[in-house]
Short mmCIF file of C-alpha atoms and ligand atoms in Angstrom, two decimals:
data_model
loop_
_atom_site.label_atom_id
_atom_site.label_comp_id
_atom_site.label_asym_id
_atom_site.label_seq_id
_atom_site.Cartn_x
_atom_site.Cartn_y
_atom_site.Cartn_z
CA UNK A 122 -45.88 81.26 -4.29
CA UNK A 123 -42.94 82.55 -2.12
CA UNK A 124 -44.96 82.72 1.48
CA UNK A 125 -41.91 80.93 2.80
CA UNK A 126 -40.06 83.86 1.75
CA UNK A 127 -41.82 86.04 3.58
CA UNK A 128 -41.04 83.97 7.04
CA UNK A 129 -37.12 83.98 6.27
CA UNK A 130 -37.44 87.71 5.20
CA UNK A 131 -39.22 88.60 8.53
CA UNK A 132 -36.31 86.33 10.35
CA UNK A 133 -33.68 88.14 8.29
CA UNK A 134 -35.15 92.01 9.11
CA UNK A 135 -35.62 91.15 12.88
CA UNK A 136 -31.71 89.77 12.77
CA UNK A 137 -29.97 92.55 10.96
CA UNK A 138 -27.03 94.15 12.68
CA UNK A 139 -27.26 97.80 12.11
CA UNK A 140 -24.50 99.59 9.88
CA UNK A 141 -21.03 101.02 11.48
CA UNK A 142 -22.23 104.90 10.44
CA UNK A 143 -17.95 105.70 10.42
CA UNK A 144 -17.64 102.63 7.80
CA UNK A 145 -20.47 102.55 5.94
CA UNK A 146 -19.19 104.05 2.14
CA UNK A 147 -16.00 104.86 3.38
CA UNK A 148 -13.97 102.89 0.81
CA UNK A 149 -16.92 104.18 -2.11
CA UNK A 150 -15.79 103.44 -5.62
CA UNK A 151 -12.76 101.45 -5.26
CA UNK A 152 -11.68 98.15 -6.77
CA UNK A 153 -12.26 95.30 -4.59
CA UNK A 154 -9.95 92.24 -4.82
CA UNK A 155 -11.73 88.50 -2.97
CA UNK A 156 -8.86 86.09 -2.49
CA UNK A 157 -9.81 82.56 -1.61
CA UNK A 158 -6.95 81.43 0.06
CA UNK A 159 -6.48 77.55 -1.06
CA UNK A 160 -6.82 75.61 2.63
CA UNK A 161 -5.46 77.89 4.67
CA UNK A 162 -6.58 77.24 8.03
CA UNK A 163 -5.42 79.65 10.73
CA UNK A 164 -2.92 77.74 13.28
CA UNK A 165 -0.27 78.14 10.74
CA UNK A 166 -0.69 82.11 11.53
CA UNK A 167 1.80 83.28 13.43
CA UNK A 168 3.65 80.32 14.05
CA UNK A 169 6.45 78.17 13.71
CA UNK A 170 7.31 74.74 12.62
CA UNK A 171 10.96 73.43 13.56
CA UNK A 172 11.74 77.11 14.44
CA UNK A 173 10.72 78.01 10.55
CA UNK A 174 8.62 81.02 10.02
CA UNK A 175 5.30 79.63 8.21
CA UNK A 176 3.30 82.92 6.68
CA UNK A 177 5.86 86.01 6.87
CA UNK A 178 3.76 87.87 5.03
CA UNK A 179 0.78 87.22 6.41
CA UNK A 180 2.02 87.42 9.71
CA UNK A 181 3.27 91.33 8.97
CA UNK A 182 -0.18 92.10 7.62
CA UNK A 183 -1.60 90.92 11.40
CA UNK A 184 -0.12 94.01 12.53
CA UNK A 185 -0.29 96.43 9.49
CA UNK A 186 -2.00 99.70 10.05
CA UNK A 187 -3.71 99.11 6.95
CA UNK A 188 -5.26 95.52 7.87
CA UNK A 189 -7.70 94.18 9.83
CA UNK A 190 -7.17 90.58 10.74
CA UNK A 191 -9.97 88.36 12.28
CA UNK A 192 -8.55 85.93 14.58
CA UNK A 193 -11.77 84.03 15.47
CA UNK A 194 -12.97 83.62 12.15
CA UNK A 195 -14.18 80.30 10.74
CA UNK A 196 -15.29 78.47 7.52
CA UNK A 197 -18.75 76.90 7.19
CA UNK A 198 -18.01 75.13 3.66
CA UNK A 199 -19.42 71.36 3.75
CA UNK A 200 -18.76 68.68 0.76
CA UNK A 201 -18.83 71.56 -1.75
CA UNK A 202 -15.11 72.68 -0.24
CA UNK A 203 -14.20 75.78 -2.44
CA UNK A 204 -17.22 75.89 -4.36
CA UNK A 205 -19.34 76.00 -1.01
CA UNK A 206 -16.98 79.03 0.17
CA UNK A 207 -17.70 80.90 -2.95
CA UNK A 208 -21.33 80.23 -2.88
CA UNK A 209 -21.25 81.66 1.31
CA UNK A 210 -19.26 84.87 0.10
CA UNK A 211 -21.21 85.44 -2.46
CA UNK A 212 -24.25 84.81 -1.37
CA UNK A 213 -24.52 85.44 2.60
CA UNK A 214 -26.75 81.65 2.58
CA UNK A 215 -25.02 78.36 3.56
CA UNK A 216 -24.30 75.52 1.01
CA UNK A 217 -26.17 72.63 1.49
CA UNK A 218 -25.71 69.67 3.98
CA UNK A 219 -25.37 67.13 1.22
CA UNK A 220 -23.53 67.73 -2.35
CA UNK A 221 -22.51 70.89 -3.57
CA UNK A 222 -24.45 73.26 -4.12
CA UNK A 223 -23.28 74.59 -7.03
CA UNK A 224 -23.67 71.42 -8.54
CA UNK A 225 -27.39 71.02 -7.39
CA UNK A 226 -28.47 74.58 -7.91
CA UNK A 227 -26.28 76.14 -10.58
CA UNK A 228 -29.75 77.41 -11.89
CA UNK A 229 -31.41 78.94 -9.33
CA UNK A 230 -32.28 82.61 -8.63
CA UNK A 231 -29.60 84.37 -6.66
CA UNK A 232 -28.82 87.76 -5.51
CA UNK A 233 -24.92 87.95 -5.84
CA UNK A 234 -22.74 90.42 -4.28
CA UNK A 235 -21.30 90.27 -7.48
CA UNK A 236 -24.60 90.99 -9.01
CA UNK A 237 -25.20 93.77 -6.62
CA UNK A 238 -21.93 95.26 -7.45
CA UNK A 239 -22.34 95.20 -11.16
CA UNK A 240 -25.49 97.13 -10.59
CA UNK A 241 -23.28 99.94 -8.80
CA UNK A 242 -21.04 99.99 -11.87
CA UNK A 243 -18.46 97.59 -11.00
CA UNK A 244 -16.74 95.14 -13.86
CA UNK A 245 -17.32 91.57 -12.04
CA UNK A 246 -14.86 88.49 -12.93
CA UNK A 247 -13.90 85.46 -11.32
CA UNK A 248 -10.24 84.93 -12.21
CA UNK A 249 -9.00 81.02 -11.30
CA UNK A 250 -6.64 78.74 -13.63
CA UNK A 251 -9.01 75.62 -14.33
CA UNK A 252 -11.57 74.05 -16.15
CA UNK A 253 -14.78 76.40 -16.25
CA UNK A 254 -16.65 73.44 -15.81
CA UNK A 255 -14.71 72.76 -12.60
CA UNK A 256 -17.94 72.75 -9.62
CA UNK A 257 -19.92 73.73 -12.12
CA UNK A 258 -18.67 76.97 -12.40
CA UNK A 259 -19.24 78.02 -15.78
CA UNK A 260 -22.71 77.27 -14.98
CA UNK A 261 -23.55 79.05 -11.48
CA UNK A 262 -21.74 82.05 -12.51
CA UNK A 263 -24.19 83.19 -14.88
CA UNK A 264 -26.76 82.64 -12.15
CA UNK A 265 -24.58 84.41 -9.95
CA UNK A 266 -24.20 87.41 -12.61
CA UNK A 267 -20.30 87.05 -12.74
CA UNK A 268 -19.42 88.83 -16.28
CA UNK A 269 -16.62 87.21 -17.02
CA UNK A 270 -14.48 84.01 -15.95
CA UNK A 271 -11.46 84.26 -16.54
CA UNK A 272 -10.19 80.47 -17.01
CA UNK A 273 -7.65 78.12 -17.76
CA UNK A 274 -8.22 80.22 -21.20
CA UNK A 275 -7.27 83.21 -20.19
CA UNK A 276 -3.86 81.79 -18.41
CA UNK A 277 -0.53 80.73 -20.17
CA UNK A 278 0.08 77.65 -18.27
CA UNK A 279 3.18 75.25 -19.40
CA UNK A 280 4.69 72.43 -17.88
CA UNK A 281 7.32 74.94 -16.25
CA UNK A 282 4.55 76.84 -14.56
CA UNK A 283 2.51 73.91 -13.20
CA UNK A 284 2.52 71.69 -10.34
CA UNK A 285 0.27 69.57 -8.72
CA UNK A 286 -3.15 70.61 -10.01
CA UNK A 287 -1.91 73.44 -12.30
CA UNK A 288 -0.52 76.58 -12.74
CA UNK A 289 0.95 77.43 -9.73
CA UNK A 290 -0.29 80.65 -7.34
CA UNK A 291 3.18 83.10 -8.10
CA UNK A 292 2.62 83.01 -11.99
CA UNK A 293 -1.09 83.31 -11.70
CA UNK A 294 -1.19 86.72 -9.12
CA UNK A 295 1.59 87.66 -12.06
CA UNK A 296 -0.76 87.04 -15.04
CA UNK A 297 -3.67 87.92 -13.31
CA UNK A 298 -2.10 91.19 -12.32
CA UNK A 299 -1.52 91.81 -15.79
CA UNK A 300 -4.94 90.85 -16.70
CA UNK A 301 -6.15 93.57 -14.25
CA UNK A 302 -4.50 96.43 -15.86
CA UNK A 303 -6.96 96.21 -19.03
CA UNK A 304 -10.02 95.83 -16.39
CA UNK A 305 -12.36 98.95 -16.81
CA UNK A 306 -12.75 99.90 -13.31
CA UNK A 307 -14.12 99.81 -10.30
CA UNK A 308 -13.48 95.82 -10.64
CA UNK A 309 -14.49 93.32 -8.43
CA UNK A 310 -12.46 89.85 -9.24
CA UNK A 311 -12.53 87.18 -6.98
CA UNK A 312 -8.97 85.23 -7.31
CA UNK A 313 -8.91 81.55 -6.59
CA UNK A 314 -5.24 80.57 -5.62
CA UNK A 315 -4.64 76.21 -6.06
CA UNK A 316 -1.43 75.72 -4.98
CA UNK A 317 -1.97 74.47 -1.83
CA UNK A 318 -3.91 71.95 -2.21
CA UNK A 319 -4.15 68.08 -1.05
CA UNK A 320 -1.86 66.20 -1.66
CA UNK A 321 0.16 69.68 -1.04
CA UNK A 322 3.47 69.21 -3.36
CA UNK A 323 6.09 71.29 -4.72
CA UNK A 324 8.92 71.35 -7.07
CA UNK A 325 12.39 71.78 -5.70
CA UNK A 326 13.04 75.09 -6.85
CA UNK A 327 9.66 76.35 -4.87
CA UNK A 328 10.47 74.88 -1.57
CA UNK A 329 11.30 77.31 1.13
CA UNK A 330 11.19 75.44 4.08
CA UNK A 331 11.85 71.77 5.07
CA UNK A 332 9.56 69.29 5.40
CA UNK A 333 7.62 68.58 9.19
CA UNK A 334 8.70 65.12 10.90
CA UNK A 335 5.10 63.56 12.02
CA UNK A 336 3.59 60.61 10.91
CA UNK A 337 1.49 62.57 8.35
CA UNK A 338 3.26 63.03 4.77
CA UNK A 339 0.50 65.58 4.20
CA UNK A 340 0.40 67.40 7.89
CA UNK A 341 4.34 67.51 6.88
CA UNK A 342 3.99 68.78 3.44
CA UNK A 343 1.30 71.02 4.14
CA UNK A 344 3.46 73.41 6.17
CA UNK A 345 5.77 73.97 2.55
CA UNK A 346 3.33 74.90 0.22
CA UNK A 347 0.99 77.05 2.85
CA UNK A 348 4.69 79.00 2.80
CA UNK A 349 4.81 78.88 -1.04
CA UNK A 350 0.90 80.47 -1.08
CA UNK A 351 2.36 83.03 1.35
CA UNK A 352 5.16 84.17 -1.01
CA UNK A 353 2.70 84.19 -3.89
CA UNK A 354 0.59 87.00 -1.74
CA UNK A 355 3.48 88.99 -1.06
CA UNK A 356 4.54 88.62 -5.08
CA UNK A 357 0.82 90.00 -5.90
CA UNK A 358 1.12 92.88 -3.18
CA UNK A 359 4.25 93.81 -5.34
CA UNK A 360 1.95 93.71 -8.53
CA UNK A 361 -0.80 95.73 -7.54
CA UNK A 362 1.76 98.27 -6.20
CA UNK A 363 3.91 98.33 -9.67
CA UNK A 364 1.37 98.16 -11.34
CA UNK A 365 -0.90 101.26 -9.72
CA UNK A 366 -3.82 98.91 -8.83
CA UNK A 367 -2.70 99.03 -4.95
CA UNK A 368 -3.84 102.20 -3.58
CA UNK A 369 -7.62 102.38 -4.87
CA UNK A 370 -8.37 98.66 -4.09
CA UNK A 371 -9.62 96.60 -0.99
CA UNK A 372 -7.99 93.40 -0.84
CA UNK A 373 -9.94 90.72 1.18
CA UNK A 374 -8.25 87.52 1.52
CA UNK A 375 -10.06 84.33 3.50
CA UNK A 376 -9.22 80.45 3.86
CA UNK A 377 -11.51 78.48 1.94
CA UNK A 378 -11.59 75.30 4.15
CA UNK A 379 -9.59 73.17 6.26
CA UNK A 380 -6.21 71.76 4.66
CA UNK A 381 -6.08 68.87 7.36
CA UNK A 382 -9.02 66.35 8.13
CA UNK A 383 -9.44 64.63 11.09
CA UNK A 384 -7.43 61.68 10.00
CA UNK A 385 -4.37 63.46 10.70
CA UNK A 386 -5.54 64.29 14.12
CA UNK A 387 -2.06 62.06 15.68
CA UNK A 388 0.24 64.62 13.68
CA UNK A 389 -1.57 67.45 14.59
CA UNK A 390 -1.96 66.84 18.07
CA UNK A 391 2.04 66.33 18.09
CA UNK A 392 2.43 69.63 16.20
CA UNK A 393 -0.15 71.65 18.55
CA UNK A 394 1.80 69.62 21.35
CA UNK A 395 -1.75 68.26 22.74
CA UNK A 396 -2.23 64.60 24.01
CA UNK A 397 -4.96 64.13 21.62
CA UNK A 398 -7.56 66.43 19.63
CA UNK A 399 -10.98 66.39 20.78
CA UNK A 400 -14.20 67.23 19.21
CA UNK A 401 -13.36 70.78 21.33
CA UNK A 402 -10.06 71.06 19.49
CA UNK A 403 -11.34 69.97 16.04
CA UNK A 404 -14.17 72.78 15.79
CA UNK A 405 -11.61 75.17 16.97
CA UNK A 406 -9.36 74.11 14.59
CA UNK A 407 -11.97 75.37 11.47
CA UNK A 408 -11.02 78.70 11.98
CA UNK A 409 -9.25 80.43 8.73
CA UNK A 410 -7.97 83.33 8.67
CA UNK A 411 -9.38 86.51 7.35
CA UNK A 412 -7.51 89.86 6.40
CA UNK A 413 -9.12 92.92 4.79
CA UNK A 414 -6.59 95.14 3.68
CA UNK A 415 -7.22 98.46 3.28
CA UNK A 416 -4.38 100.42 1.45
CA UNK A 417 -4.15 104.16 3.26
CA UNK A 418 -6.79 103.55 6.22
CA UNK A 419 -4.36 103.31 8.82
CA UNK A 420 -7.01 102.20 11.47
CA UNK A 421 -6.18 98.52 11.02
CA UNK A 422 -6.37 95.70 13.83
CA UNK A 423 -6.88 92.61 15.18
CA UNK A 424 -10.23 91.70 15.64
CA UNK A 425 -11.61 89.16 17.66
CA UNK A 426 -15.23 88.49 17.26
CA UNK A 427 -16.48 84.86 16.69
CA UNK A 428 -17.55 85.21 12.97
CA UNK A 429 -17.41 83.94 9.81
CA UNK A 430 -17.71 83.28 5.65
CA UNK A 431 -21.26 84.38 5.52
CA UNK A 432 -20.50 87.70 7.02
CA UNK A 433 -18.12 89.07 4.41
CA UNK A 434 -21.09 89.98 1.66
CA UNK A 435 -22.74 92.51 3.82
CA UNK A 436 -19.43 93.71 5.30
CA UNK A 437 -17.58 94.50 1.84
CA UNK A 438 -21.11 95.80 0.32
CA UNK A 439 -21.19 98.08 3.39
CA UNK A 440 -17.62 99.44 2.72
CA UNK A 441 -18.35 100.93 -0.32
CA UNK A 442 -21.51 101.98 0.95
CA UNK A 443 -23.90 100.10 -0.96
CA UNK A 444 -27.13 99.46 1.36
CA UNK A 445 -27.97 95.78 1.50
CA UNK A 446 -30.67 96.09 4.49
CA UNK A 447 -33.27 94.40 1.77
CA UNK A 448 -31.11 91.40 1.30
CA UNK A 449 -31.76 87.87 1.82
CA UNK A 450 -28.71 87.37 3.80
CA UNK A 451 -27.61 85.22 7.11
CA UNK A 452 -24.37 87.18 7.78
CA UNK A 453 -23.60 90.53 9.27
CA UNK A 454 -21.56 93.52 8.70
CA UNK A 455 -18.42 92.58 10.47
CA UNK A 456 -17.79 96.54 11.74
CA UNK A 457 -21.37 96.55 13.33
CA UNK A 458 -21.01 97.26 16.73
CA UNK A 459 -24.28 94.39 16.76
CA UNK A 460 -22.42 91.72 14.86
CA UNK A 461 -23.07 88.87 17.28
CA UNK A 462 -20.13 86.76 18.27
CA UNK A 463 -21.98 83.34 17.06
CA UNK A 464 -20.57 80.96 14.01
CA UNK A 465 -22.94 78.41 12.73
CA UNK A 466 -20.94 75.33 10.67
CA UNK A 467 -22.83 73.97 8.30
CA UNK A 468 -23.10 70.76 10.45
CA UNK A 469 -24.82 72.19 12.80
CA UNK A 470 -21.43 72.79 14.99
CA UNK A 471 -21.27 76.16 16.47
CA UNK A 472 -18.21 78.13 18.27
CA UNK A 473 -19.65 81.79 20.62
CA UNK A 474 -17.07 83.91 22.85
CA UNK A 475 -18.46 81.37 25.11
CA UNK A 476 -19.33 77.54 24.09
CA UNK A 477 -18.02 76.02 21.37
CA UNK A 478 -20.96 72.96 20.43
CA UNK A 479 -19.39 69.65 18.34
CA UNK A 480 -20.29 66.07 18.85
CA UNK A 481 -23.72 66.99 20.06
CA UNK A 482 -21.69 68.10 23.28
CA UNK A 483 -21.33 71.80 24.55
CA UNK A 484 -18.00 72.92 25.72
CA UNK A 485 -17.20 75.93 27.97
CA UNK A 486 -14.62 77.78 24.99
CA UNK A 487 -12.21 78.89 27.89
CA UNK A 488 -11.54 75.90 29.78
CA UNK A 489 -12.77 73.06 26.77
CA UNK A 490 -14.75 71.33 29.59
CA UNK A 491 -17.96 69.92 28.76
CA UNK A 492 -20.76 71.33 30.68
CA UNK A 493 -24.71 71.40 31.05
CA UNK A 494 -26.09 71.48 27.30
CA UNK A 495 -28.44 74.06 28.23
CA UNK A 496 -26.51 76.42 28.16
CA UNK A 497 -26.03 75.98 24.54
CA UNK A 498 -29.75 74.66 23.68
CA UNK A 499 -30.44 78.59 22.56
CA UNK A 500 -27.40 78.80 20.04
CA UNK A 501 -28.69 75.11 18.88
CA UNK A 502 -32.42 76.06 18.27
CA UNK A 503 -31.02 79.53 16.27
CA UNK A 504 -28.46 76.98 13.96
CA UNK A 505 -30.73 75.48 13.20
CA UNK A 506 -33.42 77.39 12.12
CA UNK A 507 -30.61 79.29 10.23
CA UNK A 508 -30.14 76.50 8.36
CA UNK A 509 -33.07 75.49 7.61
CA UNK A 510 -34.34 78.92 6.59
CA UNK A 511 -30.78 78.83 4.23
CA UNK A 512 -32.02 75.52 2.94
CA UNK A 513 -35.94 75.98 1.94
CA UNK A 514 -34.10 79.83 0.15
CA UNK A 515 -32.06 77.15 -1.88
CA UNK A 516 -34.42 74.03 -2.31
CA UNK A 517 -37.39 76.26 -3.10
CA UNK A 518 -35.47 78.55 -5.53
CA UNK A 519 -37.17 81.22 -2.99
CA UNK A 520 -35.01 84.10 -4.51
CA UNK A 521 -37.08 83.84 -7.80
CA UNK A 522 -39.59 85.77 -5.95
CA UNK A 523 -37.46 88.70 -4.59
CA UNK A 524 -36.63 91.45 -6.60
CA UNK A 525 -35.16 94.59 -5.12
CA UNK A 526 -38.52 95.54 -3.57
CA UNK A 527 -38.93 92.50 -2.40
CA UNK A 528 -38.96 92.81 1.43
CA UNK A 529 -41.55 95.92 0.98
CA UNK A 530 -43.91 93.42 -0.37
CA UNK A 531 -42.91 90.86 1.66
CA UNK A 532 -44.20 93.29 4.35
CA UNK A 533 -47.05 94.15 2.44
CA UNK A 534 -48.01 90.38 2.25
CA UNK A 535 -47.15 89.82 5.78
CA UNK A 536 -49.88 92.83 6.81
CA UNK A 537 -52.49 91.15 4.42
CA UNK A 538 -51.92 87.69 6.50
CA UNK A 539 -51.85 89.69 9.98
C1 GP9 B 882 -10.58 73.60 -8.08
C2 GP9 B 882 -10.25 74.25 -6.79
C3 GP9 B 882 -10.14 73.24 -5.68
O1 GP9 B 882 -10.83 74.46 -9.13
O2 GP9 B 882 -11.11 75.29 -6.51
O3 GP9 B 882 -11.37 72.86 -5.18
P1 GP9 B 882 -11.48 72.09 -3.79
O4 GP9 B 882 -11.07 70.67 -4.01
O5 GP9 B 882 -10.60 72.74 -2.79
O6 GP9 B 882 -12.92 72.22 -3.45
MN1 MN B 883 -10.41 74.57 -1.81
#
């Protein structure tokens, strides 16, 4: 009957950041451009392998006027990889802690940002070069209220233009740029990039840098084709501008997941120059970046709060001023001057300003000792009623009984009990 909806909606109301007032609709109306940034985890930002420049052009967006880049920001995808990281940005709820949840839920209830955008007028697509069926995808978008998908269909994708699991990212921001010049607008697309992804390979002619020298073939080749997705940015940056799509768009761009697992832990730890990588080391090591470029604010920087996936909903729906303080969301508006410096994984591993919590072991986050776990017993009880309350949404299909009023009458039912 949705009275557990009424407990998570009470949890969600007495959790809400309030709204940056100087943000809030200042970016009203334009097009808004989601990049999922194929394994792109964030210790490749910045830096160097073998004295070789790994992200150029990400690296001169860390600075930009025009961008602000979150260095402590993190991924909370579980087995669901990409599909999980779409289903957090578009959503503001967790995946689930077993399968995908696209898979297991394609046909639930949900309250999209890209459903909330189409409401305010915006064209919605999902533009990727694969299967529709891929996660499921052709499915949960209609739950998710995507309009249109624009496939492997809507691509021209040839042996030339192909490598590892298809077309590769340079010729699909190029055709997708094109694609975006017939788009009625405001658009929102959400761009899923493919190139770098396990096993990581190349063709000659897109190799820019050599290979690394660990023990890892993949650590090694990983380094290559994260410069490859960088180039690819830059080439769509070039688009939009020829094009005229730049100026009136936000362009958010986020890592999807980790690139390297845990069994390349030897290769990192000889990259990172580290004796070994810890439990410490390894939740650190989730963090992706996040940029959200902003073409004419000139107010960019580097932000450094502890945050992550979930919060991007409420902070893009905020930009362009659309209120989403009756939402059924877990994130916060990354601008609020109350966003809380707190990232729950979806394993239950958590990283503050402060601790970082992995291996059922809490860590002081400056120093990577282990100290007394009460200090993180608070942080542990909150993860986990986060995701728990992110679970029963999902398992109970909860969202069938919100509408737009919904928290109104969840008040109203919540008076009646009281
Ligand atoms: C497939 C692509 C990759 O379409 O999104 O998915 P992943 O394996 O990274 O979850
Ligand atoms: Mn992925």
């Amino acid at each position: 009957d949705g009275s557990e909806l009424v407990e998570v909606g009470n949890y969600v109301q007495a959790n809400q950041a309030s709204v940056n007032e100087e943000m809030f609709g200042k970016y009203k109306g334009r097009n808004v451009i989601v990049i999922s940034l194929e394994s792109l985890q964030n210790f490749v930002i910045g830096n160097t392998m073998n004295g070789e420049v790994i992200t150029p052009f990400l690296n001169s967006l860390v600075n930009d006027k025009d961008t602000y880049y979150f260095s402590d920001f993190y991924h909370q995808t579980g087995l669901g990889k990409t599909s999980d990281s779409e289903f957090i940005v578009e959503n503001s709820l967790f995946g689930l802690g077993r399968g995908a949840v696209f898979f297991t839920h394609g046909g639930n209830t949900y309250n999209s940002m890209a459903e909330k955008l189409g409401e305010n007028g915006y064209f919605t697509n999902v533009m990727h070069a694969n299967n529709k069926s891929f996660w499921n995808r052709d499915m949960i978008y209609q739950s998710l209220n995507i309009q249109k998908f624009y496939d492997i269909d809507s691509y021209d994708v040839n042996e030339e233009n192909s490598v590892n699991w298809g077309l590769k990212d340079i010729p699909f921001f190029e055709q997708s740029a094109e694609l975006m010049t017939e788009m009625q607008q405001p658009f929102y697309s959400r761009m899923i990039t493919l190139t770098n992804h396990y096993p990581f390979y190349l063709e000659e002619e897109d190799i820019m840098i050599p290979e690394y020298n660990s023990n890892s073939g993949t650590l090694n080749r990983y380094f290559q084709t994260v410069r490859y997705l960088d180039e690819s940015i830059k080439v769509f940056f070039e688009q939009l501008k020829e094009k005229g799509l730049y100026d009136n768009s936000i362009i958010v761009m986020y890592g999807d997941h980790y690139g390297i697992s845990e069994n390349h832990n030897k290769a990192m730890a000889m990259y990172l120059e580290k004796d070994e990588i810890t439990a410490y080391d390894s939740a650190l090591l989730q963090s992706v970046p996040l940029f959200i470029h902003i073409p004419g604010s000139g107010e960019g920087k580097v932000m450094d709060e502890a945050a992550g996936q979930i919060d991007i909903r409420p902070t893009i729906l905020h930009l362009l001023g659309i209120d989403t303080s009756n939402d059924m969301q877990l994130g916060a508006d990354l601008f609020s001057k109350e966003h809380e410096d707190f990232v729950i994984f979806r394993d239950g591993r958590f990283v503050t300003d402060q601790y970082v919590y992995a291996g059922e072991v809490c860590y002081d986050r400056d120093t990577g000792e282990e100290i007394d776990i009460k200090a993180c017993q608070p942080y542990i009880d909150r993860a986990n009623v986060e995701l728990e309350y992110s679970d029963e949404i999902i398992n109970g299909d909860l969202l069938r009984f919100y509408d737009d009023e919904s928290i109104n009458l969840s008040q109203e039912q919540n008076a009646v009990k009281e």
